[in-house]
Coordinates of C-alpha atoms in Angstrom, one line a residue:
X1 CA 0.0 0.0 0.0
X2 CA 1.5 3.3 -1.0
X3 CA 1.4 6.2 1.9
X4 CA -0.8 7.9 -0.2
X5 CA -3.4 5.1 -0.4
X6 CA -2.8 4.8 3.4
X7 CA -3.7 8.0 3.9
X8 CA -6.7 7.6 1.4
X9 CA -7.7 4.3 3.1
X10 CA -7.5 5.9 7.0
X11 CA -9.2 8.9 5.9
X12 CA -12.5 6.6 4.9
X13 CA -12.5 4.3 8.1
X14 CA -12.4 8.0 10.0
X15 CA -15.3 8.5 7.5
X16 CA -17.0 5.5 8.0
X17 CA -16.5 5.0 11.9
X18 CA -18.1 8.1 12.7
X19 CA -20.7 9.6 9.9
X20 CA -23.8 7.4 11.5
X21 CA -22.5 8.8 15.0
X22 CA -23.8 11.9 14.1
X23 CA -26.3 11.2 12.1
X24 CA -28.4 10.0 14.9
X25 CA -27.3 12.8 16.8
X26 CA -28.6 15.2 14.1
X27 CA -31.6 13.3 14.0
X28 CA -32.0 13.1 17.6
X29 CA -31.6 17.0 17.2
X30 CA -34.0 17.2 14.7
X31 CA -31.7 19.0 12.5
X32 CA -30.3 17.1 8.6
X33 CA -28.8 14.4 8.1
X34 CA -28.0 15.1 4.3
X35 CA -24.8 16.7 4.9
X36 CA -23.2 15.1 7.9
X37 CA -20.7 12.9 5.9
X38 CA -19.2 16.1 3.5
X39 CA -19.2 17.9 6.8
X40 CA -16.9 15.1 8.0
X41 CA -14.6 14.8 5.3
X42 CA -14.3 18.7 5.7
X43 CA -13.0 17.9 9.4
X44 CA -10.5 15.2 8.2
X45 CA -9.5 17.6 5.5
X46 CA -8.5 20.1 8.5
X47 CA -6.6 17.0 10.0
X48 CA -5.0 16.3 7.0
X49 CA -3.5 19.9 6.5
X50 CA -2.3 20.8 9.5
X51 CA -0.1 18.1 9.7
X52 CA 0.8 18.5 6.4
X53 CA 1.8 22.1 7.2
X54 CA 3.0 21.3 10.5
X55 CA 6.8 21.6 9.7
X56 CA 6.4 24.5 7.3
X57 CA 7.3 22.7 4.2
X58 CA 4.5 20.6 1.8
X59 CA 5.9 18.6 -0.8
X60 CA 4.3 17.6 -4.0
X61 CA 3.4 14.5 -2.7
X62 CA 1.7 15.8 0.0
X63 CA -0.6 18.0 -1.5
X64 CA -1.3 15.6 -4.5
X65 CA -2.1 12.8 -1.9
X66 CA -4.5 15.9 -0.7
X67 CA -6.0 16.4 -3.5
X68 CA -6.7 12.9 -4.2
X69 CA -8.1 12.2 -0.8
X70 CA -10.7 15.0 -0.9
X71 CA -11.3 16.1 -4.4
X72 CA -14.8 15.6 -4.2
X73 CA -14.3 18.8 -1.8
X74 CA -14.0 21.0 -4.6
X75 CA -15.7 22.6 -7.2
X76 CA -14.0 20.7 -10.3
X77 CA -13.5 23.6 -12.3
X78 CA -11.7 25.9 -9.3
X79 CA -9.7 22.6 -9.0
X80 CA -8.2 22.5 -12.5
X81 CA -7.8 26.0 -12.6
X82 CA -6.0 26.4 -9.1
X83 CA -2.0 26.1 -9.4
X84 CA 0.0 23.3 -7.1
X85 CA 1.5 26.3 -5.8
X86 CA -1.4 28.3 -4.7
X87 CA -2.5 25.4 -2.9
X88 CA 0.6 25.0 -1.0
X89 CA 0.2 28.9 -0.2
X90 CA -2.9 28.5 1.3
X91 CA -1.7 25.7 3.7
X92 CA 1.4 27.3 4.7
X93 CA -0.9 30.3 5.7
X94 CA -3.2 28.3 7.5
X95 CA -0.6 26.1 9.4
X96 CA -1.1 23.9 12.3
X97 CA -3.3 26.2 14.3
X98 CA -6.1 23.9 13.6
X99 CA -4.8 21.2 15.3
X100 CA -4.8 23.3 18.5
X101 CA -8.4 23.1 19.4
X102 CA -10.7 20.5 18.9
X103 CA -13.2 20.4 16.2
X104 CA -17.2 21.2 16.5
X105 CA -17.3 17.2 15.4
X106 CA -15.4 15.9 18.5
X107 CA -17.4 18.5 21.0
X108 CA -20.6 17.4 19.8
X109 CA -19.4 13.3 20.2
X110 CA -17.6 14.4 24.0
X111 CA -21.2 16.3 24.9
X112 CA -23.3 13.4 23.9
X113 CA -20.6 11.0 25.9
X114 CA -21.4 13.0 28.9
X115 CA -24.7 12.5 28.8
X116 CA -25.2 8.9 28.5
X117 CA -22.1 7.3 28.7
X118 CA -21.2 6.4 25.5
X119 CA -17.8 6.1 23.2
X120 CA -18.7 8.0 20.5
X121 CA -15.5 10.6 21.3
X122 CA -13.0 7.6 21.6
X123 CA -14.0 6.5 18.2
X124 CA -13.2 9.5 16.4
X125 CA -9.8 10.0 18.8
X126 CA -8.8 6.3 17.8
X127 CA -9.3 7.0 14.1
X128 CA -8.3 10.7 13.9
X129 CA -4.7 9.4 15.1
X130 CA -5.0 6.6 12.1
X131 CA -5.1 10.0 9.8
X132 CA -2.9 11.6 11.3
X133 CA -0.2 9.2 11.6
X134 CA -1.0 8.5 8.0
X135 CA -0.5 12.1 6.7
X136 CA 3.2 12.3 8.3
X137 CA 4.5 9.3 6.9
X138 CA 3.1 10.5 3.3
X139 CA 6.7 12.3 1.6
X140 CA 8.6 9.5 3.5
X141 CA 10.2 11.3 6.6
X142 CA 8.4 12.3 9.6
X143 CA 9.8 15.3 11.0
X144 CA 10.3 16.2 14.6
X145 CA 7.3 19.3 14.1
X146 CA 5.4 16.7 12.5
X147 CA 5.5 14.2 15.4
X148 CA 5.2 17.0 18.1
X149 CA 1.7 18.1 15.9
X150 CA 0.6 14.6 16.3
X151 CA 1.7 14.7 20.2
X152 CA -0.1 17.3 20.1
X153 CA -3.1 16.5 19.0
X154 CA -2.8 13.1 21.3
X155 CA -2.4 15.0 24.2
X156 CA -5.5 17.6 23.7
X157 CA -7.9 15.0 22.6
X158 CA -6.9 12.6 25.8
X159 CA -7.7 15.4 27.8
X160 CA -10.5 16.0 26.8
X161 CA -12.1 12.8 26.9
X162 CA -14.7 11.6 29.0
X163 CA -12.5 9.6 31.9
X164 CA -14.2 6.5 31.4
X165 CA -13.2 6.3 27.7
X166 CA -9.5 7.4 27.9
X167 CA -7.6 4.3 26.4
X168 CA -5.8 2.3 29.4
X169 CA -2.0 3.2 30.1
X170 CA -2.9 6.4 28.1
X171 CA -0.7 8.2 30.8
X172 CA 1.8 5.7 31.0
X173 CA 2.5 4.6 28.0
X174 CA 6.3 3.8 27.9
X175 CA 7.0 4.7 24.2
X176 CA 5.0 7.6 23.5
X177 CA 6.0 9.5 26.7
X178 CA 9.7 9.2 25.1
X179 CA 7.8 11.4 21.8
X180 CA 7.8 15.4 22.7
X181 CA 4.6 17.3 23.6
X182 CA 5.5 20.2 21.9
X183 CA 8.5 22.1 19.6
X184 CA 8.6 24.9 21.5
X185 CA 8.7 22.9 24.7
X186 CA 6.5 21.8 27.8
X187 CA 6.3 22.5 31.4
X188 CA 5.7 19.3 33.4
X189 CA 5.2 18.8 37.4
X190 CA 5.4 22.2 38.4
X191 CA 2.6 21.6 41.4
X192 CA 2.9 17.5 41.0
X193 CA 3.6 16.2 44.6
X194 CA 7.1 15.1 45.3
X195 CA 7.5 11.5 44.4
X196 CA 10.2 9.5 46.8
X197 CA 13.6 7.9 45.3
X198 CA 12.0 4.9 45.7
X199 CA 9.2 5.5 43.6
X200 CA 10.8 7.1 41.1
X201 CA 13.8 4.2 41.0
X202 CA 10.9 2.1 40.6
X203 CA 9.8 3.9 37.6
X204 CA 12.9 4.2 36.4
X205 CA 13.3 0.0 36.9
X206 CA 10.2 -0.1 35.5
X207 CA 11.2 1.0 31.8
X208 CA 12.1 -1.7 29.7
X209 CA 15.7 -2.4 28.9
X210 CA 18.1 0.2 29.3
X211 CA 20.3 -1.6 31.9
X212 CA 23.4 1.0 31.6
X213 CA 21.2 4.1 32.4
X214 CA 19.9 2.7 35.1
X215 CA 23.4 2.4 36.6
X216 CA 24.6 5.6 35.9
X217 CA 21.3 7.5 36.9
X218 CA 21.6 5.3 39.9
X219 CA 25.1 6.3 40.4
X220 CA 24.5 10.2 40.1
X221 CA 21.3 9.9 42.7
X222 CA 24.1 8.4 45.1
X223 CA 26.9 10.9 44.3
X224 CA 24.3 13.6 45.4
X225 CA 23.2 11.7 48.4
X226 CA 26.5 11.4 49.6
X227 CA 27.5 15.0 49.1
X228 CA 24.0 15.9 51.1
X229 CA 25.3 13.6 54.2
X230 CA 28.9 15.2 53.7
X231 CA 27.3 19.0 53.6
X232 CA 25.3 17.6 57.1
X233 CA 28.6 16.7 58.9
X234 CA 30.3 19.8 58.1
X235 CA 32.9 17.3 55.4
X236 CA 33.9 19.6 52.6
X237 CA 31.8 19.0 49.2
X238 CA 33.5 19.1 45.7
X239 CA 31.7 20.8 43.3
X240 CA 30.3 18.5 41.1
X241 CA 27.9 19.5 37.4
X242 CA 24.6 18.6 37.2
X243 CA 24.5 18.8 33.6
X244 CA 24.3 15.8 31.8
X245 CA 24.8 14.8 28.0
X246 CA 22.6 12.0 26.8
X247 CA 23.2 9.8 23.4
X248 CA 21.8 7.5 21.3
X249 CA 19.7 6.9 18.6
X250 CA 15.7 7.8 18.7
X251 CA 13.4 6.1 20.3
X252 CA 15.6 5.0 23.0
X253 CA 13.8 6.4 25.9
X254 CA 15.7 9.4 26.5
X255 CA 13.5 12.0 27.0
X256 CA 11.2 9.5 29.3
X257 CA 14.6 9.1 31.5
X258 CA 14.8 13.2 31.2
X259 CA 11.5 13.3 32.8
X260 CA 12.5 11.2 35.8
X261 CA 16.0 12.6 36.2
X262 CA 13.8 16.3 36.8
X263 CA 12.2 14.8 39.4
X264 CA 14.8 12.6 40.8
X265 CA 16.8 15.8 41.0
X266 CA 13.4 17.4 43.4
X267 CA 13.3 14.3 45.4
X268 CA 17.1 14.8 46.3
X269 CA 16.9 18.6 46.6
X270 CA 19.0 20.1 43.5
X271 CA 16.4 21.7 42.0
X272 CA 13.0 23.4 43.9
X273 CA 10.3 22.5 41.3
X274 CA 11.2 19.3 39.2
X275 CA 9.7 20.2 36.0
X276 CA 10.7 19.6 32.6
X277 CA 11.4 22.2 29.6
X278 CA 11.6 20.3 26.0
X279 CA 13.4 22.5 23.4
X280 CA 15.4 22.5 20.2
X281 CA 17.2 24.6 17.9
X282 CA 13.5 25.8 16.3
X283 CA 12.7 27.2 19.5
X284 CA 16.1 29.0 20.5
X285 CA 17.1 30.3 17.5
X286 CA 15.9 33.6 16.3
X287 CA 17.3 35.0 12.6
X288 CA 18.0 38.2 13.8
X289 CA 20.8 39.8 15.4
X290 CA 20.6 40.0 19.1
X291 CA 17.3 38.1 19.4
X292 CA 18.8 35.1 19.8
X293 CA 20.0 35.9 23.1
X294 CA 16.7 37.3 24.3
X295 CA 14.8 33.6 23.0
X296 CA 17.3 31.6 25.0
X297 CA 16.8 33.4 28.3
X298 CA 13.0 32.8 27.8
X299 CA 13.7 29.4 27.5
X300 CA 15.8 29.5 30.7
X301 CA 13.9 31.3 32.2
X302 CA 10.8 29.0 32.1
X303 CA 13.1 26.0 33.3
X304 CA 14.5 27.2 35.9
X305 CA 14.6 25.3 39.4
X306 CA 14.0 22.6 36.9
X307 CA 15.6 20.7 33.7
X308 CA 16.4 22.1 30.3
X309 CA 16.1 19.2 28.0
X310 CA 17.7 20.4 24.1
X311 CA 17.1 17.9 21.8
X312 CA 19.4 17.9 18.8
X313 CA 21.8 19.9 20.2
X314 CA 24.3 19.6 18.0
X315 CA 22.1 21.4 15.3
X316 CA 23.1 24.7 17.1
X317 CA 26.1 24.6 16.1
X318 CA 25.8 23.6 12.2
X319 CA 26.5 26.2 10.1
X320 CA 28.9 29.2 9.1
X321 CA 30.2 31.9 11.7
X322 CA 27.2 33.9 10.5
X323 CA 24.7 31.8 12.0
X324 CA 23.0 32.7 14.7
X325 CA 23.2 29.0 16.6
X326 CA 26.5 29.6 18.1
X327 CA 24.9 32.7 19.5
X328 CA 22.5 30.2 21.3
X329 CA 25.6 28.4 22.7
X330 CA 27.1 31.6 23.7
X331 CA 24.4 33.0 25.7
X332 CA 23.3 29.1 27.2
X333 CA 26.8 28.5 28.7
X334 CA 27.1 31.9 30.3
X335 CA 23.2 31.4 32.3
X336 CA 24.4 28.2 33.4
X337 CA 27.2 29.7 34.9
X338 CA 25.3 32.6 36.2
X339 CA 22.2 30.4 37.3
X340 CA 24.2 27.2 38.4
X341 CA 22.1 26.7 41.4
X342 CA 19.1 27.1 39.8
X343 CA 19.2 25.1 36.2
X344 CA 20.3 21.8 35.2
X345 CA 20.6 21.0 31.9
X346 CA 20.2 17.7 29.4
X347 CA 21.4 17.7 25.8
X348 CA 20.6 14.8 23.8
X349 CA 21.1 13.2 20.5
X350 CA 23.4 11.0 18.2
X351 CA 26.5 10.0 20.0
X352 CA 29.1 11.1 17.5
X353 CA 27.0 14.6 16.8
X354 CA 26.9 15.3 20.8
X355 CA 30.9 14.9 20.8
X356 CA 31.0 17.7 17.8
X357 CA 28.7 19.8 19.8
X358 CA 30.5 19.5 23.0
X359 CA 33.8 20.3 21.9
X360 CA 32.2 23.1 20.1
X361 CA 32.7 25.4 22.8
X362 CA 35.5 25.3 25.9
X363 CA 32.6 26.5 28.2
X364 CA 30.6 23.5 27.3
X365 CA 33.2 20.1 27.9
X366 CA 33.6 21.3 31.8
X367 CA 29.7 21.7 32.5
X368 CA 29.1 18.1 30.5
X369 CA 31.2 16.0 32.2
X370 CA 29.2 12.9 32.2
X371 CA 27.4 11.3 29.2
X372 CA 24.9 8.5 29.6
X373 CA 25.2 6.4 26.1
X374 CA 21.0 4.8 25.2
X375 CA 21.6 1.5 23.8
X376 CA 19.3 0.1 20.9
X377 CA 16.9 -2.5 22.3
X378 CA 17.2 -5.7 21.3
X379 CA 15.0 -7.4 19.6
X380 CA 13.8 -9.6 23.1
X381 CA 13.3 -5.7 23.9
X382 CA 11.0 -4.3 21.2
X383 CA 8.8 -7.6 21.5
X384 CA 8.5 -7.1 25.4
X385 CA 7.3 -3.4 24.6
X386 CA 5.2 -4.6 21.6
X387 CA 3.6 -7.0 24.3
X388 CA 3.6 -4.0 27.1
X389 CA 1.9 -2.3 24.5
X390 CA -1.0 -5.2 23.9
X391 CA -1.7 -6.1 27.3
X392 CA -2.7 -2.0 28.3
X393 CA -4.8 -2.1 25.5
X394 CA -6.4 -5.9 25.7
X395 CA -4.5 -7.1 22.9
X396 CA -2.4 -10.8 22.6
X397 CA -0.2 -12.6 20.7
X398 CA -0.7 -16.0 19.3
X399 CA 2.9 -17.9 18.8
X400 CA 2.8 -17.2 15.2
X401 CA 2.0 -13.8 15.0
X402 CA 4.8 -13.2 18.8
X403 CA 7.4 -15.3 15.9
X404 CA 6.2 -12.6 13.0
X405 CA 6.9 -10.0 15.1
X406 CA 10.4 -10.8 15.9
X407 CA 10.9 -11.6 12.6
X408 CA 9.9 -8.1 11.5
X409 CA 11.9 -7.0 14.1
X410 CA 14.7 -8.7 13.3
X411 CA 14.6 -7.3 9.4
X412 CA 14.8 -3.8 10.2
X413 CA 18.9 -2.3 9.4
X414 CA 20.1 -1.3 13.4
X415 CA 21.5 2.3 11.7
X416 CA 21.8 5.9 12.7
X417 CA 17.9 6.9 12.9
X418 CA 16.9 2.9 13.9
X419 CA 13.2 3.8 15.6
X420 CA 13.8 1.3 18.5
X421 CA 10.5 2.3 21.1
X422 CA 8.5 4.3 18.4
X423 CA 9.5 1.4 15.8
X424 CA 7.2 -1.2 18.5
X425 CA 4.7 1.7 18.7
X426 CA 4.3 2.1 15.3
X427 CA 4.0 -1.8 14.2
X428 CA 1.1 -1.9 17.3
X429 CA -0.8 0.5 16.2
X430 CA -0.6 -1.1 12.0
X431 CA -1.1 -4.3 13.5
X432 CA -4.6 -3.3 15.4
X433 CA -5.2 -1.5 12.2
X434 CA -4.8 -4.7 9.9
X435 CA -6.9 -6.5 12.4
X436 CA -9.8 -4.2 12.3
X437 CA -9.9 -4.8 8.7
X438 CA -9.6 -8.4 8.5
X439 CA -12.5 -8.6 11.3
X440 CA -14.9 -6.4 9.5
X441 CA -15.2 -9.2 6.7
X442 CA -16.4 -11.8 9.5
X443 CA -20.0 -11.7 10.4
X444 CA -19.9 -13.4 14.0
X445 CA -16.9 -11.3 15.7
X446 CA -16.0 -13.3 19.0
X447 CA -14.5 -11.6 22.3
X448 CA -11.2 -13.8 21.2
X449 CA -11.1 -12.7 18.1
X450 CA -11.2 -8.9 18.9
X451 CA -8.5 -9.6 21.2
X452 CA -6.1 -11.7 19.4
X453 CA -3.2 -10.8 17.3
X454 CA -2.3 -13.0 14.4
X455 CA 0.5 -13.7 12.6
X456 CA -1.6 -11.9 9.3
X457 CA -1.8 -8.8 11.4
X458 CA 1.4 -8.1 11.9
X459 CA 2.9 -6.0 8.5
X460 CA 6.1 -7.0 6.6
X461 CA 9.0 -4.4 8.1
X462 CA 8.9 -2.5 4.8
X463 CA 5.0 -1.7 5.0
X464 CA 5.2 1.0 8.1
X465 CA 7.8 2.6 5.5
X466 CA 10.8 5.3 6.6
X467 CA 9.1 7.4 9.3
X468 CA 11.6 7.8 11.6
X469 CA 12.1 10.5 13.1
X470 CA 15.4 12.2 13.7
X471 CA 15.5 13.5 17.7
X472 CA 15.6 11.8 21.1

């Protein structure tokens, strides 16, 4: 299936799942029914384009997959007279802002919900993350804007669900918390109550794989309890950084460790508030002189008593002596000498990119002095995540489809860019998606069959496609 059929073919089941929702709650209303279903491809149109403008770039493939999806949209002759390029104009324009607040579709489903009980919102959240899943992976790469749109998105309509229909583990789900909420970057735990070391060690242990990380996180928790009893005894203290440099390749559960190392460092008493701040180069870089500067003490500004976590931080230091990046770096290394009791910060991504970006400035190797290497999981790893995954959402296995799994596994190249946790997200969710269509052909759908995985559900490695995205 091309990405552009996909898309086509997730669009339709959004179609499908939810037109006779609303029908009957027009009816109900007393209001037509005629024009529910264009008014629904109109919302999965809005989908559509703001992800597709969501990283300020749309390809040709993206809006020709567009205009295939929902020609029947437009007047024919405006759309044989309209240029690719107008088109493309208009999206730009119109960007991701309408991914920010929920559509008059989902409201009405979520009202009736509240009323009587019913799942109407959680179908059109289950298949409004088909499409938009579907429209990043469309020109082939899935960008880091793109996947924070579709965080995004995630995280607005979880919200806003009724509690009873929030999918289980939604809060907790190991891979997608290692996705970011947002390019410009979140605030988390800021009035959260302080969780113990041992809960959060248990958290920590919790995670799947990682064995090294959990030593050295272990191993700075003690440094710093040690220098607390040495502090209470009136021993003298060597100054030790905070700061931490963490590699790897995506996936690898790097900014989920992040999170826990902002409040392991509350717990322990290095910083007052615990809370994370998630940025990147997009977000601290401003292309005008002296601006730069300003953006980066927002940033740390709005982190501090808690952890600044730059993704790709090496991408701040790409580029001529013109560019305003090493600016960034300039200004960064000077407030976390100036607010060194108040700010610790995480840089993160590939291993040999971090070591260019550290020795990119004298300031920066003396405040990085330990780095914390994320190990690929194996492939023992990825099926015990896959599993995770299917036992929060009432999902199993049979033997042939656990041994077609590893075998996909197993196929994909271990490069730079391997997906690692999101790659085991990402078969998951295509494997519920293959099963949904192979169950709609059966007449008498049993409990076991809605829960079982089989080996025909589970896609060869090269149908999920390159959509990998570059980041931690």
């Amino acid at each position: 299936m091309t990405t552009s059929s996909r898309l086509a073919d997730r669009v339709q089941r959004f179609v499908a799942a939810t037109t006779p929702l609303l029908r009957v709650l027009a009816a109900d209303a007393g209001l037509r029914t005629d024009n529910v279903r264009r008014d629904i491809l109109v919302d999965a149109s809005g989908l559509v384009a703001g992800f597709v403008a969501a990283d300020g770039v749309v390809t040709d493939a993206e809006l020709l997959a567009m205009i295939a999806c929902f020609g029947e949209l437009d007047d024919p002759r405006v759309a044989a007279a309209t240029p690719l390029e107008q088109r493309r104009a208009m999206l730009l324009e119109a960007g991701s802002e309408r991914l920010r607040t929920p559509s008059p579709l989902f409201s009405l489903l979520r009202d009736a919900d509240l009323r009587d009980g019913g799942g109407r919102s959680r179908t059109y959240y289950e298949h409004a993350m088909e499409v938009a899943h579907a429209t990043v992976s469309l020109d082939g790469y899935t960008g880091r804007l793109e996947l924070a749109a579709v965080e995004e998105l995630r995280g607005m309509l979880l919200r806003l669900l009724p509690p009873g229909e929030r999918p289980a583990g939604s809060d907790s789900d190991q891979p997608a918390r290692d996705e970011p909420q947002s390019a410009i970057g979140t605030l988390e735990n800021l009035h959260a109550p302080v969780k113990t070391t041992d809960e959060l060690f248990a958290e920590l242990d919790g995670l799947v794989g990682l064995e090294p990380v959990k030593r050295e996180i272990r191993r700075v928790a003690d440094l710093i309890t040690v220098e607390r009893l040495r502090r209470e005894r009136d021993l003298p203290v060597a100054t030790q950084s905070r700061h931490l440099v963490f590699t790897g390749n995506p996936g690898t559960g790097k900014t989920t460790v992040a999170r826990l190392v902002a409040q392991l460092y509350r717990a322990l008493g290095v910083v007052e508030r615990g809370h994370l701040v998630e940025t990147d180069r997009a977000a601290l870089v401003v292309g005008f002189i002296g601006q730069t500067a300003t953006r980066v003490s927002e940033v740390v500004d709005a982190a501090a008593d808690g952890v600044l976590l730059i993704d790709e931080a090496y991408a701040l230091v790409r580029g001529d002596d013109r560019d305003f990046g090493r600016e960034a770096v300039d200004t960064l290394v000077k407030l976390m000498e100036d607010r060194r009791d108040r700010l610790v910060v995480i840089v993160a991504g590939y291993p040999r990119e971090m070591d260019e970006f550290i020795n990119s400035n004298p300031g920066l190797r003396s405040r990085f002095p330990r780095v914390i290497y994320f190990p690929d999981y194996s492939t023992d790893e990825l099926l015990a995540i896959f599993e995770m995954l299917g036992e929060r959402h009432h999902y199993e296995l049979n033997d042939a489809a656990r041994e077609r799994v590893r075998q996909h596994f197993n196929a994909v190249p271990r490069g730079p860019g391997f997906g690692n946790g999101r790659l085991a997200r990402n078969l998951f969710e295509e494997a519920c998606a293959q099963q949904a269509s192979r169950l709609v052909r059966i007449d008498d759908v049993s409990r076991e069959d809605l829960v079982c995985l089989t080996a025909a559900d589970i896609p060869a490695p090269d149908a999920l496609g390159d959509a990998t995205p570059r980041g931690a």
